[in-house]
Amino acid sequence: MAGTLLVYDDAFPRARVAAGPIRNTPSTDELRANSYPEPYRLLPIWEASSPDTYFGAIADAATSIGQLDRFIIFGHGRVVNAAEGVGIVRVTTGIVIGATDLTATNATGLRSLRGKFARQGQAELWVCEAAAAGEAGGQSGRVLCQSIADALGAPLLAATITQQYTTTNQAEIPSGGWQSTAQFLPWEGTTVRFTPRRG
């Protein structure tokens, strides 16, 4: 049996109002509406989670599914401005998740998912500008994406553009703040497919 694992920053988008936090959580309805393989597992990464903690939780969730048809990381990109030719582009240097971003440096923590992908399985980043390219200081979102693909040993799909998400079912949280359901499908713009390098 194979399915879809979606991991997300539980504090997304890490915004607050006077009444408390604003949280937007993805849903299985979005995966179902877009024909992602069942069963679905949504895994929140708590705001205070260290990389060791969230990499371990991701590996455990993947094991509980059996094999992965799709592995999705949902959240904000950590971006910088980088020079590209005569212009400036914003490139993603990390993904805001847990207490410490997922970066090209610590992406090796995803190696625990190697061998857990189904034959045609792939990973996806639902992250703004994840695959944007730039040159300043050697920064490029593509470095992050390639590092993730290499760690997973599976192809990775990511977008170059700033994505849009919509929210539904907004309601007050009894402890303070607001909770909504986020809908965020990044495949309306240019996408880049990263093939894992051997090693």
PDB file of C-alpha atoms in Angstrom:
ATOM      1  CA  MET A   1       0.000   0.000   0.000  1.00  0.00           C
ATOM      2  CA  ALA A   2       1.257   3.523  -0.817  1.00  0.00           C
ATOM      3  CA  GLY A   3      -0.145   6.964  -0.068  1.00  0.00           C
ATOM      4  CA  THR A   4       0.504  10.668   0.501  1.00  0.00           C
ATOM      5  CA  LEU A   5       2.362  12.229   3.425  1.00  0.00           C
ATOM      6  CA  LEU A   6       2.030  16.003   3.831  1.00  0.00           C
ATOM      7  CA  VAL A   7       4.107  17.694   6.525  1.00  0.00           C
ATOM      8  CA  TYR A   8       3.513  21.316   7.473  1.00  0.00           C
ATOM      9  CA  ASP A   9       4.578  23.993   9.906  1.00  0.00           C
ATOM     10  CA  ASP A  10       1.896  23.964  12.588  1.00  0.00           C
ATOM     11  CA  ALA A  11       2.283  27.721  13.074  1.00  0.00           C
ATOM     12  CA  PHE A  12       1.745  28.533   9.379  1.00  0.00           C
ATOM     13  CA  PRO A  13       1.830  31.421   8.588  1.00  0.00           C
ATOM     14  CA  ARG A  14       3.279  32.407  11.997  1.00  0.00           C
ATOM     15  CA  ALA A  15       1.103  35.496  12.130  1.00  0.00           C
ATOM     16  CA  ARG A  16      -0.611  36.975  15.167  1.00  0.00           C
ATOM     17  CA  VAL A  17      -3.428  39.400  15.864  1.00  0.00           C
ATOM     18  CA  ALA A  18      -4.350  40.990  19.174  1.00  0.00           C
ATOM     19  CA  ALA A  19      -6.586  37.999  19.922  1.00  0.00           C
ATOM     20  CA  GLY A  20      -3.787  35.470  19.360  1.00  0.00           C
ATOM     21  CA  PRO A  21      -2.206  33.403  16.559  1.00  0.00           C
ATOM     22  CA  ILE A  22      -3.545  32.924  13.046  1.00  0.00           C
ATOM     23  CA  ARG A  23      -3.105  29.336  11.872  1.00  0.00           C
ATOM     24  CA  ASN A  24      -3.893  27.811   8.480  1.00  0.00           C
ATOM     25  CA  THR A  25      -3.862  24.034   8.203  1.00  0.00           C
ATOM     26  CA  PRO A  26      -4.009  22.012   4.956  1.00  0.00           C
ATOM     27  CA  SER A  27      -6.698  19.346   4.640  1.00  0.00           C
ATOM     28  CA  THR A  28      -7.209  15.910   3.181  1.00  0.00           C
ATOM     29  CA  ASP A  29     -10.054  17.380   1.095  1.00  0.00           C
ATOM     30  CA  GLU A  30      -7.498  19.296  -0.967  1.00  0.00           C
ATOM     31  CA  LEU A  31      -5.474  16.152  -1.589  1.00  0.00           C
ATOM     32  CA  ARG A  32      -8.611  14.200  -2.521  1.00  0.00           C
ATOM     33  CA  ALA A  33      -9.908  16.952  -4.830  1.00  0.00           C
ATOM     34  CA  ASN A  34      -6.614  16.884  -6.737  1.00  0.00           C
ATOM     35  CA  SER A  35      -6.382  13.090  -6.983  1.00  0.00           C
ATOM     36  CA  TYR A  36      -3.409  12.548  -4.701  1.00  0.00           C
ATOM     37  CA  PRO A  37      -2.960   8.869  -3.785  1.00  0.00           C
ATOM     38  CA  GLU A  38      -4.700   7.622  -0.627  1.00  0.00           C
ATOM     39  CA  PRO A  39      -4.277   7.003   2.239  1.00  0.00           C
ATOM     40  CA  TYR A  40      -3.464  10.517   3.431  1.00  0.00           C
ATOM     41  CA  ARG A  41      -1.383  11.441   6.442  1.00  0.00           C
ATOM     42  CA  LEU A  42      -1.065  15.084   7.536  1.00  0.00           C
ATOM     43  CA  LEU A  43       1.761  15.693   9.985  1.00  0.00           C
ATOM     44  CA  PRO A  44       2.016  19.019  11.845  1.00  0.00           C
ATOM     45  CA  ILE A  45       5.545  20.059  12.793  1.00  0.00           C
ATOM     46  CA  TRP A  46       5.263  21.878  16.099  1.00  0.00           C
ATOM     47  CA  GLU A  47       6.799  25.331  16.231  1.00  0.00           C
ATOM     48  CA  ALA A  48       9.327  24.335  18.911  1.00  0.00           C
ATOM     49  CA  SER A  49      10.458  21.087  17.209  1.00  0.00           C
ATOM     50  CA  SER A  50      14.195  20.642  16.648  1.00  0.00           C
ATOM     51  CA  PRO A  51      15.369  19.127  13.345  1.00  0.00           C
ATOM     52  CA  ASP A  52      16.094  15.793  15.038  1.00  0.00           C
ATOM     53  CA  THR A  53      12.545  15.760  16.373  1.00  0.00           C
ATOM     54  CA  TYR A  54      10.821  16.636  13.129  1.00  0.00           C
ATOM     55  CA  PHE A  55      12.983  14.409  10.937  1.00  0.00           C
ATOM     56  CA  GLY A  56      12.188  11.526  13.301  1.00  0.00           C
ATOM     57  CA  ALA A  57       8.462  12.292  13.208  1.00  0.00           C
ATOM     58  CA  ILE A  58       8.513  12.444   9.398  1.00  0.00           C
ATOM     59  CA  ALA A  59      10.278   9.075   9.175  1.00  0.00           C
ATOM     60  CA  ASP A  60       7.790   7.496  11.600  1.00  0.00           C
ATOM     61  CA  ALA A  61       4.830   8.878   9.629  1.00  0.00           C
ATOM     62  CA  ALA A  62       6.266   7.573   6.358  1.00  0.00           C
ATOM     63  CA  THR A  63       6.760   4.127   7.905  1.00  0.00           C
ATOM     64  CA  SER A  64       3.131   4.114   9.091  1.00  0.00           C
ATOM     65  CA  ILE A  65       1.946   4.622   5.495  1.00  0.00           C
ATOM     66  CA  GLY A  66       4.115   1.876   4.071  1.00  0.00           C
ATOM     67  CA  GLN A  67       5.338   3.435   0.843  1.00  0.00           C
ATOM     68  CA  LEU A  68       5.102   7.018  -0.370  1.00  0.00           C
ATOM     69  CA  ASP A  69       3.515   7.945  -3.671  1.00  0.00           C
ATOM     70  CA  ARG A  70       3.824  11.606  -2.693  1.00  0.00           C
ATOM     71  CA  PHE A  71       5.757  13.391   0.024  1.00  0.00           C
ATOM     72  CA  ILE A  72       4.745  17.046   0.351  1.00  0.00           C
ATOM     73  CA  ILE A  73       6.346  19.783   2.439  1.00  0.00           C
ATOM     74  CA  PHE A  74       3.985  22.725   2.964  1.00  0.00           C
ATOM     75  CA  GLY A  75       5.045  26.063   4.413  1.00  0.00           C
ATOM     76  CA  HIS A  76       6.877  29.350   4.070  1.00  0.00           C
ATOM     77  CA  GLY A  77      10.164  29.725   2.289  1.00  0.00           C
ATOM     78  CA  ARG A  78      12.990  31.621   3.967  1.00  0.00           C
ATOM     79  CA  VAL A  79      14.001  33.966   1.154  1.00  0.00           C
ATOM     80  CA  VAL A  80      16.774  36.400   0.263  1.00  0.00           C
ATOM     81  CA  ASN A  81      17.203  38.766  -2.671  1.00  0.00           C
ATOM     82  CA  ALA A  82      19.788  37.570  -5.180  1.00  0.00           C
ATOM     83  CA  ALA A  83      21.194  39.051  -8.383  1.00  0.00           C
ATOM     84  CA  GLU A  84      20.334  37.348 -11.658  1.00  0.00           C
ATOM     85  CA  GLY A  85      21.648  39.054 -14.776  1.00  0.00           C
ATOM     86  CA  VAL A  86      20.439  42.647 -14.641  1.00  0.00           C
ATOM     87  CA  GLY A  87      17.652  42.004 -12.161  1.00  0.00           C
ATOM     88  CA  ILE A  88      17.009  40.838  -8.636  1.00  0.00           C
ATOM     89  CA  VAL A  89      15.055  37.709  -7.749  1.00  0.00           C
ATOM     90  CA  ARG A  90      13.954  36.333  -4.414  1.00  0.00           C
ATOM     91  CA  VAL A  91      15.336  32.874  -3.781  1.00  0.00           C
ATOM     92  CA  THR A  92      14.423  30.368  -1.115  1.00  0.00           C
ATOM     93  CA  THR A  93      17.283  29.429   1.185  1.00  0.00           C
ATOM     94  CA  GLY A  94      15.250  27.405   3.683  1.00  0.00           C
ATOM     95  CA  ILE A  95      11.769  26.285   4.660  1.00  0.00           C
ATOM     96  CA  VAL A  96      10.354  27.660   7.898  1.00  0.00           C
ATOM     97  CA  ILE A  97       9.371  24.555   9.821  1.00  0.00           C
ATOM     98  CA  GLY A  98       9.757  23.779  13.518  1.00  0.00           C
ATOM     99  CA  ALA A  99      12.265  25.733  15.610  1.00  0.00           C
ATOM    100  CA  THR A 100      15.007  25.511  12.956  1.00  0.00           C
ATOM    101  CA  ASP A 101      14.448  25.884   9.202  1.00  0.00           C
ATOM    102  CA  LEU A 102      14.898  23.004   6.804  1.00  0.00           C
ATOM    103  CA  THR A 103      17.940  24.079   4.756  1.00  0.00           C
ATOM    104  CA  ALA A 104      20.352  22.702   2.183  1.00  0.00           C
ATOM    105  CA  THR A 105      22.724  22.019   5.074  1.00  0.00           C
ATOM    106  CA  ASN A 106      20.438  19.947   7.285  1.00  0.00           C
ATOM    107  CA  ALA A 107      18.331  18.355   4.507  1.00  0.00           C
ATOM    108  CA  THR A 108      20.436  15.224   4.995  1.00  0.00           C
ATOM    109  CA  GLY A 109      18.053  14.488   7.885  1.00  0.00           C
ATOM    110  CA  LEU A 110      15.544  13.391   5.226  1.00  0.00           C
ATOM    111  CA  ARG A 111      17.769  10.438   4.262  1.00  0.00           C
ATOM    112  CA  SER A 112      15.651   8.311   6.586  1.00  0.00           C
ATOM    113  CA  LEU A 113      12.966   8.382   3.841  1.00  0.00           C
ATOM    114  CA  ARG A 114      15.230   6.693   1.298  1.00  0.00           C
ATOM    115  CA  GLY A 115      13.755   3.426   0.135  1.00  0.00           C
ATOM    116  CA  LYS A 116      10.278   4.429   1.346  1.00  0.00           C
ATOM    117  CA  PHE A 117       9.065   5.749  -2.041  1.00  0.00           C
ATOM    118  CA  ALA A 118       6.868   3.720  -4.380  1.00  0.00           C
ATOM    119  CA  ARG A 119       8.198   3.074  -7.885  1.00  0.00           C
ATOM    120  CA  GLN A 120       6.789   6.322  -9.359  1.00  0.00           C
ATOM    121  CA  GLY A 121       6.852   8.239  -6.072  1.00  0.00           C
ATOM    122  CA  GLN A 122       7.987  11.844  -5.831  1.00  0.00           C
ATOM    123  CA  ALA A 123       8.292  14.749  -3.422  1.00  0.00           C
ATOM    124  CA  GLU A 124       6.692  18.193  -3.811  1.00  0.00           C
ATOM    125  CA  LEU A 125       7.406  21.527  -2.167  1.00  0.00           C
ATOM    126  CA  TRP A 126       4.312  23.656  -1.633  1.00  0.00           C
ATOM    127  CA  VAL A 127       6.608  26.548  -0.777  1.00  0.00           C
ATOM    128  CA  CYS A 128       6.765  30.006  -2.363  1.00  0.00           C
ATOM    129  CA  GLU A 129       9.634  30.502  -4.813  1.00  0.00           C
ATOM    130  CA  ALA A 130      11.253  27.245  -3.737  1.00  0.00           C
ATOM    131  CA  ALA A 131      12.940  26.740  -7.120  1.00  0.00           C
ATOM    132  CA  ALA A 132      13.777  30.400  -7.887  1.00  0.00           C
ATOM    133  CA  ALA A 133      17.311  30.882  -9.206  1.00  0.00           C
ATOM    134  CA  GLY A 134      19.791  33.587  -8.205  1.00  0.00           C
ATOM    135  CA  GLU A 135      23.518  34.186  -8.052  1.00  0.00           C
ATOM    136  CA  ALA A 136      24.327  36.710  -5.296  1.00  0.00           C
ATOM    137  CA  GLY A 137      26.577  35.134  -2.719  1.00  0.00           C
ATOM    138  CA  GLY A 138      26.002  31.765  -4.345  1.00  0.00           C
ATOM    139  CA  GLN A 139      22.411  31.737  -3.073  1.00  0.00           C
ATOM    140  CA  SER A 140      19.871  29.788  -5.083  1.00  0.00           C
ATOM    141  CA  GLY A 141      16.612  28.129  -4.204  1.00  0.00           C
ATOM    142  CA  ARG A 142      17.664  25.367  -6.544  1.00  0.00           C
ATOM    143  CA  VAL A 143      20.488  24.429  -4.177  1.00  0.00           C
ATOM    144  CA  LEU A 144      17.892  23.775  -1.454  1.00  0.00           C
ATOM    145  CA  CYS A 145      15.662  21.775  -3.803  1.00  0.00           C
ATOM    146  CA  GLN A 146      18.530  19.666  -5.133  1.00  0.00           C
ATOM    147  CA  SER A 147      19.727  18.971  -1.588  1.00  0.00           C
ATOM    148  CA  ILE A 148      16.264  17.699  -0.639  1.00  0.00           C
ATOM    149  CA  ALA A 149      16.009  15.506  -3.752  1.00  0.00           C
ATOM    150  CA  ASP A 150      19.482  14.082  -3.080  1.00  0.00           C
ATOM    151  CA  ALA A 151      18.635  13.319   0.549  1.00  0.00           C
ATOM    152  CA  LEU A 152      15.349  11.628  -0.351  1.00  0.00           C
ATOM    153  CA  GLY A 153      16.734   9.701  -3.307  1.00  0.00           C
ATOM    154  CA  ALA A 154      13.505  10.625  -5.125  1.00  0.00           C
ATOM    155  CA  PRO A 155      12.460  13.252  -7.705  1.00  0.00           C
ATOM    156  CA  LEU A 156      11.283  16.603  -6.351  1.00  0.00           C
ATOM    157  CA  LEU A 157       8.874  19.087  -7.935  1.00  0.00           C
ATOM    158  CA  ALA A 158       8.993  22.767  -6.898  1.00  0.00           C
ATOM    159  CA  ALA A 159       7.785  26.093  -8.277  1.00  0.00           C
ATOM    160  CA  THR A 160       9.718  29.239  -9.172  1.00  0.00           C
ATOM    161  CA  ILE A 161       6.913  31.701  -8.446  1.00  0.00           C
ATOM    162  CA  THR A 162       5.267  33.242  -5.405  1.00  0.00           C
ATOM    163  CA  GLN A 163       2.348  30.937  -4.683  1.00  0.00           C
ATOM    164  CA  GLN A 164      -1.102  31.939  -3.545  1.00  0.00           C
ATOM    165  CA  TYR A 165      -3.209  30.205  -0.945  1.00  0.00           C
ATOM    166  CA  THR A 166      -6.808  30.694   0.062  1.00  0.00           C
ATOM    167  CA  THR A 167      -8.455  29.977   3.392  1.00  0.00           C
ATOM    168  CA  THR A 168     -11.861  28.650   4.305  1.00  0.00           C
ATOM    169  CA  ASN A 169     -13.735  27.742   7.489  1.00  0.00           C
ATOM    170  CA  GLN A 170     -12.083  30.446   9.568  1.00  0.00           C
ATOM    171  CA  ALA A 171     -13.101  30.152  13.195  1.00  0.00           C
ATOM    172  CA  GLU A 172     -11.936  31.464  16.541  1.00  0.00           C
ATOM    173  CA  ILE A 173      -9.753  29.165  18.629  1.00  0.00           C
ATOM    174  CA  PRO A 174     -11.073  28.782  22.195  1.00  0.00           C
ATOM    175  CA  SER A 175      -7.592  29.470  23.579  1.00  0.00           C
ATOM    176  CA  GLY A 176      -7.313  32.631  21.465  1.00  0.00           C
ATOM    177  CA  GLY A 177      -6.634  33.418  17.820  1.00  0.00           C
ATOM    178  CA  TRP A 178      -7.984  32.025  14.561  1.00  0.00           C
ATOM    179  CA  GLN A 179      -7.851  28.716  12.681  1.00  0.00           C
ATOM    180  CA  SER A 180      -8.538  28.238   8.966  1.00  0.00           C
ATOM    181  CA  THR A 181      -8.150  25.559   6.320  1.00  0.00           C
ATOM    182  CA  ALA A 182      -5.525  26.475   3.713  1.00  0.00           C
ATOM    183  CA  GLN A 183      -5.733  25.534   0.052  1.00  0.00           C
ATOM    184  CA  PHE A 184      -2.365  25.855  -1.638  1.00  0.00           C
ATOM    185  CA  LEU A 185      -1.644  24.145  -4.941  1.00  0.00           C
ATOM    186  CA  PRO A 186       1.529  25.502  -6.514  1.00  0.00           C
ATOM    187  CA  TRP A 187       1.320  24.142 -10.031  1.00  0.00           C
ATOM    188  CA  GLU A 188      -0.173  27.195 -11.774  1.00  0.00           C
ATOM    189  CA  GLY A 189       3.249  28.647 -12.699  1.00  0.00           C
ATOM    190  CA  THR A 190       6.613  27.388 -13.857  1.00  0.00           C
ATOM    191  CA  THR A 191       7.751  24.272 -12.057  1.00  0.00           C
ATOM    192  CA  VAL A 192      11.138  22.591 -11.946  1.00  0.00           C
ATOM    193  CA  ARG A 193      11.776  18.882 -11.501  1.00  0.00           C
ATOM    194  CA  PHE A 194      14.904  17.895  -9.583  1.00  0.00           C
ATOM    195  CA  THR A 195      16.352  14.424 -10.108  1.00  0.00           C
ATOM    196  CA  PRO A 196      18.420  13.025  -7.230  1.00  0.00           C
ATOM    197  CA  ARG A 197      22.113  12.719  -7.862  1.00  0.00           C
ATOM    198  CA  ARG A 198      23.760   9.458  -6.911  1.00  0.00           C
ATOM    199  CA  GLY A 199      25.677   9.377  -3.662  1.00  0.00           C
TER     200      GLY A 199
END
